[in-house]
PDB file of C-alpha atoms in Angstrom:
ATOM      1  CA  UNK A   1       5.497  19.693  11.476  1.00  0.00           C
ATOM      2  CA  UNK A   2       9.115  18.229  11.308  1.00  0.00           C
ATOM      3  CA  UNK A   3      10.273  21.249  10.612  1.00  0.00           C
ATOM      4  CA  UNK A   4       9.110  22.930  13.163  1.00  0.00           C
ATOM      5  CA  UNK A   5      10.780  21.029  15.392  1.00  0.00           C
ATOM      6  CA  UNK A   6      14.409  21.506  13.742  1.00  0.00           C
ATOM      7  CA  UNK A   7      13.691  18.242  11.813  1.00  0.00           C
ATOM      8  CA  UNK A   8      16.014  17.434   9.298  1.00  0.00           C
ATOM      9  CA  UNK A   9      16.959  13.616   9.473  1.00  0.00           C
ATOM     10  CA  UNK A  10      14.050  11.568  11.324  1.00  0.00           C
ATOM     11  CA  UNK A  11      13.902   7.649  10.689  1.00  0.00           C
ATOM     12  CA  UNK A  12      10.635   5.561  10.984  1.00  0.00           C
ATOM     13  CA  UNK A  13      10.371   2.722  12.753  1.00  0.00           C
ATOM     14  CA  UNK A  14       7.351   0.771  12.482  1.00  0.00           C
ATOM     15  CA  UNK A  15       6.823  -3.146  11.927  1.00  0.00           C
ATOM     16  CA  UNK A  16       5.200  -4.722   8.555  1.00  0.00           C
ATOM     17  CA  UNK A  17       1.859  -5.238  10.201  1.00  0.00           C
ATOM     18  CA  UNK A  18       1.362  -1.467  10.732  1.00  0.00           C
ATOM     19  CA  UNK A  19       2.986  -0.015   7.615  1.00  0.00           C
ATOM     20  CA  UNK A  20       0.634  -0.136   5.243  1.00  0.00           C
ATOM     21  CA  UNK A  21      -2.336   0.698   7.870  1.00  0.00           C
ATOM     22  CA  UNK A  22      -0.600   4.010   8.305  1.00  0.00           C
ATOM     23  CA  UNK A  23       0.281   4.575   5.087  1.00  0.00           C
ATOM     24  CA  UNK A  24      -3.075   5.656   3.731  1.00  0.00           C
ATOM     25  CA  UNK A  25      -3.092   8.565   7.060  1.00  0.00           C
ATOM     26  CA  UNK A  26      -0.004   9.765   6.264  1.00  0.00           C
ATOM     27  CA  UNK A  27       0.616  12.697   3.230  1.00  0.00           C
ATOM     28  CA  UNK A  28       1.585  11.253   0.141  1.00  0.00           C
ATOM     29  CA  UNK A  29       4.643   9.829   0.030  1.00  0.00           C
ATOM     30  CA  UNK A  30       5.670  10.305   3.447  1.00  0.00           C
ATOM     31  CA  UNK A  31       7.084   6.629   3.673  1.00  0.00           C
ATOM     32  CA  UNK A  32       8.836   6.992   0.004  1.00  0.00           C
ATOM     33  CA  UNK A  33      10.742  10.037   1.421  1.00  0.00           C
ATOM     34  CA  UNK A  34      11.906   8.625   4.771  1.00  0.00           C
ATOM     35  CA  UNK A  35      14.029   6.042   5.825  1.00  0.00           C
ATOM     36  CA  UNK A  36      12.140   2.979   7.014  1.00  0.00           C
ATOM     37  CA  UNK A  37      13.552   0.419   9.745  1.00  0.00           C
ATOM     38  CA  UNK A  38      11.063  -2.559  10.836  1.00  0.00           C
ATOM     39  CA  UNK A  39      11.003  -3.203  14.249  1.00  0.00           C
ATOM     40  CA  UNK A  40      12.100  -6.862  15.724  1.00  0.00           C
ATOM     41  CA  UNK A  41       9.218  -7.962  17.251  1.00  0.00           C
ATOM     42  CA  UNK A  42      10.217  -7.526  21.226  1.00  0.00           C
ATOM     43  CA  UNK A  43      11.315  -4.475  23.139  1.00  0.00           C
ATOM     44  CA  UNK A  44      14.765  -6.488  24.425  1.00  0.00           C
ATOM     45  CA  UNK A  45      18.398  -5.175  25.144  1.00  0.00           C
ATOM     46  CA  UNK A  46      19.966  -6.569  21.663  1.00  0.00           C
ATOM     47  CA  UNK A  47      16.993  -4.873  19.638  1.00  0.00           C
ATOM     48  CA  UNK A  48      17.320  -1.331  21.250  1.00  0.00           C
ATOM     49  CA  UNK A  49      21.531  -1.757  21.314  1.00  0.00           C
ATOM     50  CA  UNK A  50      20.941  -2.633  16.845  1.00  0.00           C
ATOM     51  CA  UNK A  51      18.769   0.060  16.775  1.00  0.00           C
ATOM     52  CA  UNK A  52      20.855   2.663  18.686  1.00  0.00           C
ATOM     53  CA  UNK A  53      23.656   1.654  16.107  1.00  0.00           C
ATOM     54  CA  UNK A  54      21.694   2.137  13.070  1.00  0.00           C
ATOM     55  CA  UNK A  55      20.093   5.355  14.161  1.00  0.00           C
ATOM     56  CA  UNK A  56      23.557   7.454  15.325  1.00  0.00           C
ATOM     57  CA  UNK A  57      23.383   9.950  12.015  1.00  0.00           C
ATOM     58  CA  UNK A  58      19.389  10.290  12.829  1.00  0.00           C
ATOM     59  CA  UNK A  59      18.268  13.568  14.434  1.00  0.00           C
ATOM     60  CA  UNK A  60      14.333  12.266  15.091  1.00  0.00           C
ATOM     61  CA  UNK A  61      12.555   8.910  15.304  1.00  0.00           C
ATOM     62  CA  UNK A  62       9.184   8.703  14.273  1.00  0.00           C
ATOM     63  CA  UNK A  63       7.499   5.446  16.093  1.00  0.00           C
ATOM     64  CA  UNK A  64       4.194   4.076  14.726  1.00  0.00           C
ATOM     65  CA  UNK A  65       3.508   0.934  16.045  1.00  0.00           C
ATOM     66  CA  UNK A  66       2.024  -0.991  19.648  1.00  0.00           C
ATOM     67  CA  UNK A  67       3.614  -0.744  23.022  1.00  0.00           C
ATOM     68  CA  UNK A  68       6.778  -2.879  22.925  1.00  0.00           C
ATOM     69  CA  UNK A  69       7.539  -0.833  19.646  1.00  0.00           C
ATOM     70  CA  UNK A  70       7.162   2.456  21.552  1.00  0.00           C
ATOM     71  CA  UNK A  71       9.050   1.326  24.153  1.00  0.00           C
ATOM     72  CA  UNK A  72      12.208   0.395  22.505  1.00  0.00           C
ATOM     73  CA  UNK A  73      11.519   3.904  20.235  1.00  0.00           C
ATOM     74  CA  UNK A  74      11.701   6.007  23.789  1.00  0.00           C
ATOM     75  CA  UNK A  75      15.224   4.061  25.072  1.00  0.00           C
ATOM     76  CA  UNK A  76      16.905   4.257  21.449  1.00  0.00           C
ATOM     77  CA  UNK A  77      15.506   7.980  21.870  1.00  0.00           C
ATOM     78  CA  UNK A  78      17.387   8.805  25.057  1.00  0.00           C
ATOM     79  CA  UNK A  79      20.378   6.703  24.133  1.00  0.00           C
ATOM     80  CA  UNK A  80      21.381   9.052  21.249  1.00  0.00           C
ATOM     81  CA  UNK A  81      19.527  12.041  22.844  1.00  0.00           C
ATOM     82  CA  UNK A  82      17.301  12.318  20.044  1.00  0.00           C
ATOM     83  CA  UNK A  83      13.677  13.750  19.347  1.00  0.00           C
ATOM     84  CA  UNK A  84      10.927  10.500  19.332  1.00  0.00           C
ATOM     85  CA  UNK A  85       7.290  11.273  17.749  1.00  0.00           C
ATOM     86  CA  UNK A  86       4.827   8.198  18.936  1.00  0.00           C
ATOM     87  CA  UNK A  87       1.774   7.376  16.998  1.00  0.00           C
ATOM     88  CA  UNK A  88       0.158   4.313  18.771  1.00  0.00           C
ATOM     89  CA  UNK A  89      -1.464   1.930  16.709  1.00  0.00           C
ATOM     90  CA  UNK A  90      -3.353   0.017  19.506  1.00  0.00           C
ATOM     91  CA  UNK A  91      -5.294   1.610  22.161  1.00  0.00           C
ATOM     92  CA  UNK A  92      -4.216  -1.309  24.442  1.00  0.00           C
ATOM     93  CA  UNK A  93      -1.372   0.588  26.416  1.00  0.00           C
ATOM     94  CA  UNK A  94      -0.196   3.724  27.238  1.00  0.00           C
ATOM     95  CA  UNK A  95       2.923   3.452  25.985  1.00  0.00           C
ATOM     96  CA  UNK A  96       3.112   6.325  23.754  1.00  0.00           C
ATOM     97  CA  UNK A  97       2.770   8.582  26.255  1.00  0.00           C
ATOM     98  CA  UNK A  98       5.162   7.369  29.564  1.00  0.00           C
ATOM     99  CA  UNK A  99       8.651   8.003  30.313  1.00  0.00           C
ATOM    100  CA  UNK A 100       9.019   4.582  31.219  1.00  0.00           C
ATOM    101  CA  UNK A 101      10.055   1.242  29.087  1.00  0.00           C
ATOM    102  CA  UNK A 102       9.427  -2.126  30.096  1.00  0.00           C
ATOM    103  CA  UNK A 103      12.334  -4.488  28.750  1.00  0.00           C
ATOM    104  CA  UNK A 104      11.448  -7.999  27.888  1.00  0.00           C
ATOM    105  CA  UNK A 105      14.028 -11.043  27.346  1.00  0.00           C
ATOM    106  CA  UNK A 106      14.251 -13.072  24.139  1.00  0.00           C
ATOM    107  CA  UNK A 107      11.835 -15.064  26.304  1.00  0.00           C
ATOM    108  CA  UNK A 108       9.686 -12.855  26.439  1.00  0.00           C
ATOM    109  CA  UNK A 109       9.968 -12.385  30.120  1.00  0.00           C
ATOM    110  CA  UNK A 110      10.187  -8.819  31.445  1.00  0.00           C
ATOM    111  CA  UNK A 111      13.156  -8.412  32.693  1.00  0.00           C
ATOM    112  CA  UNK A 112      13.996  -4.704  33.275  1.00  0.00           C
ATOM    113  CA  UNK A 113      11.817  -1.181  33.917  1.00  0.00           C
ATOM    114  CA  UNK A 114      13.699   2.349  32.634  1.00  0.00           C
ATOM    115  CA  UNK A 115      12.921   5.538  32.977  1.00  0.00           C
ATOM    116  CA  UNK A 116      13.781   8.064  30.436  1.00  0.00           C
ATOM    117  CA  UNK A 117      15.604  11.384  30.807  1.00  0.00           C
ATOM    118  CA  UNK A 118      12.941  13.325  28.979  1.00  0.00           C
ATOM    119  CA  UNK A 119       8.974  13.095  28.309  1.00  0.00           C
ATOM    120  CA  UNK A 120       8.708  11.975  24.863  1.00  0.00           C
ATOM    121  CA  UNK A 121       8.043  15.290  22.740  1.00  0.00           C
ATOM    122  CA  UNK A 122       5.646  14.515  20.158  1.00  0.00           C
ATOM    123  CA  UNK A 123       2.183  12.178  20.471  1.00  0.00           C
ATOM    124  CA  UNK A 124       0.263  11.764  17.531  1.00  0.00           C
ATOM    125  CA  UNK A 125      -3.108   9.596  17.954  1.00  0.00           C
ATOM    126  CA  UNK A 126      -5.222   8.361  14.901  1.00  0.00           C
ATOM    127  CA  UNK A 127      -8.628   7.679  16.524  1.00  0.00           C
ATOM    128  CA  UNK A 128      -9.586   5.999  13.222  1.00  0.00           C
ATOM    129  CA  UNK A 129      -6.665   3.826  13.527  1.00  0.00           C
ATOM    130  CA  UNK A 130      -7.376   2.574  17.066  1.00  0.00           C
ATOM    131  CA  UNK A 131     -11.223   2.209  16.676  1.00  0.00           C
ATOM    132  CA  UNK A 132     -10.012  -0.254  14.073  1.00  0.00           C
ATOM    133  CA  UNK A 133      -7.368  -2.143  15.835  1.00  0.00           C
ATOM    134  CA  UNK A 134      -8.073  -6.022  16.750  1.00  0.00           C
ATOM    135  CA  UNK A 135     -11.153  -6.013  19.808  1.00  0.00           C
ATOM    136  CA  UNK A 136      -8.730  -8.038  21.632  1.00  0.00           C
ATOM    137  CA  UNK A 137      -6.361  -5.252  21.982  1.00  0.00           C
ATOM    138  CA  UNK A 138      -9.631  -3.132  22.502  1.00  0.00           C
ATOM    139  CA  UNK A 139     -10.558  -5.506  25.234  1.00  0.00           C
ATOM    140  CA  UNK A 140      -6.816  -5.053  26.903  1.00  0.00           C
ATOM    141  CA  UNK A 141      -6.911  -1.197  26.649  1.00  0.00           C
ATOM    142  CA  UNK A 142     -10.011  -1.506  29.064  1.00  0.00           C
ATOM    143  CA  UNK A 143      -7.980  -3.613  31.664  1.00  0.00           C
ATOM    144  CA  UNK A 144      -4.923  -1.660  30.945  1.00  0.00           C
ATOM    145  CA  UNK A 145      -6.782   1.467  31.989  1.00  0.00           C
ATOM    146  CA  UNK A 146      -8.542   0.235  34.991  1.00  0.00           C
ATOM    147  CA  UNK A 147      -5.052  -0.658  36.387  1.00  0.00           C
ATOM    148  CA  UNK A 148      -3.588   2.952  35.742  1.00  0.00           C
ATOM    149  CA  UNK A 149      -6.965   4.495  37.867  1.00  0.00           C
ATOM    150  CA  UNK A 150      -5.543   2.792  41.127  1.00  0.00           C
ATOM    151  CA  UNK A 151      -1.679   3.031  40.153  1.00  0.00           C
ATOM    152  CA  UNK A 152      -2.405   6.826  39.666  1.00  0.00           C
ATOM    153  CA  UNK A 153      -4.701   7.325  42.836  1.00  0.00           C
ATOM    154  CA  UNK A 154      -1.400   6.291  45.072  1.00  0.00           C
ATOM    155  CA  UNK A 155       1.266   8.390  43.012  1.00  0.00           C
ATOM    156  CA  UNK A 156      -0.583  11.302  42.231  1.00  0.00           C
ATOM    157  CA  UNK A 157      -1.953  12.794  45.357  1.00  0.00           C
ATOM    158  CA  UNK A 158      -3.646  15.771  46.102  1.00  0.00           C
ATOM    159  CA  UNK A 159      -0.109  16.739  46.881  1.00  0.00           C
ATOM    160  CA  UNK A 160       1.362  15.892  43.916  1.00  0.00           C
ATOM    161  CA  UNK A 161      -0.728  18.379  41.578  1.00  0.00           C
ATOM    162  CA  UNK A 162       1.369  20.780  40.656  1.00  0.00           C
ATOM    163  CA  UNK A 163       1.988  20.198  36.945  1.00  0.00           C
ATOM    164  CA  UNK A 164      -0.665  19.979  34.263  1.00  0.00           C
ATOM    165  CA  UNK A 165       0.130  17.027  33.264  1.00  0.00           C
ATOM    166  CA  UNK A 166      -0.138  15.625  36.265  1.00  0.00           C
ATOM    167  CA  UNK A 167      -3.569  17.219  36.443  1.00  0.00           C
ATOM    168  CA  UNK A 168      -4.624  15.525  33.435  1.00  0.00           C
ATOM    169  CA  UNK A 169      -3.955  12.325  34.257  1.00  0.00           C
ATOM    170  CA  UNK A 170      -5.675  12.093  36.833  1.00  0.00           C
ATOM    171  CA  UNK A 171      -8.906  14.016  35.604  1.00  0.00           C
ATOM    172  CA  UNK A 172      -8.862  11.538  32.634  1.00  0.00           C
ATOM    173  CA  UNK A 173      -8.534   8.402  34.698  1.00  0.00           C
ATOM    174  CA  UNK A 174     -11.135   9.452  36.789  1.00  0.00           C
ATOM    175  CA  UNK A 175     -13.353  10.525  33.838  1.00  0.00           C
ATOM    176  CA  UNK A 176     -12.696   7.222  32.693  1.00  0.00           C
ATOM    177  CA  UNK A 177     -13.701   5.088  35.488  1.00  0.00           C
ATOM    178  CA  UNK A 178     -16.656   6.917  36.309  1.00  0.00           C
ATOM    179  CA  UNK A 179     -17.825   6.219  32.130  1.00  0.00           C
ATOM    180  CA  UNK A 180     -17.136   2.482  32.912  1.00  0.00           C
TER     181      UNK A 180
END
């Protein structure tokens, strides 16, 4: 599939909790013939700036991981104007899927919103993978999608319809709600 996309030099970034979860979902020796780069715990300034550094000879970034992960794999992503595949790990957030980052301080205080340049271009979802994640990420996923139903019902009016994605969003959230 890297190929496909004019892959030639993608990095993963992923944190030591998730590596060897996705390892066995993965083909063999996916991790063996890629770079690997842990992630640093918090999507902050100084963690995207030492990844943006590291990843200037990169031409994709592969992202497995939860939502501040994914977050900090989108900016480093339009800072060097680079492809970014997103495989969530956590079905807590939708992170893998917006073109915006929440940045946090060292604090852990959030501290900045961005919006990206570009829609990421690749999503990969493991359902196994997220069925199996902690319940109290489970549990959060719930909330997290009960907020997006009323965010989305004031952003994406019956104006506002034009795209497909757009569409689907709201058809999902809806479906959603209505399952609850």
């Amino acid at each position: 599939m890297l190929e496909s996309h004019g892959v030639k030099n993608p990095i993963v970034l992923t944190d030591e909790t998730v590596y060897p979860i996705i390892e066995e979902y993965l083909p063999d020796g996916f991790l063996k013939h890629y770079p690997v780069e842990f992630f640093g715990e918090y999507c902050t300034f100084e963690e995207i700036e030492r990844l943006t550094k590291k990843f200037q000879n990169d031409d994709a970034l592969l992202a497995f991981g939860g939502g501040q992960l994914i977050d900090t794999a989108k900016v480093v992503s339009d800072n060097l104007t680079i492809l970014v595949f997103n495989s969530q790990t956590v079905p807590s957030n939708c992170a893998a899927m917006t073109t915006k980052s929440i940045i946090y301080s060292k604090e852990h205080e959030k501290i900045a919103n961005i919006r990206h340049k570009k829609a990421v271009d690749v999503v990969l979802l493991e359902p196994d993978i997220l069925i199996n994640a902690p319940k109290e990420y489970i549990l959060s996923g719930i909330g997290d999608t009960l907020a997006k139903y009323y965010e989305m019902r004031q952003r994406i009016t019956n104006d506002k319809l034009d795209s497909v994605t757009s569409r689907i969003g709201r058809f999902l959230s809806n479906y959603v709600v209505k399952k609850c």
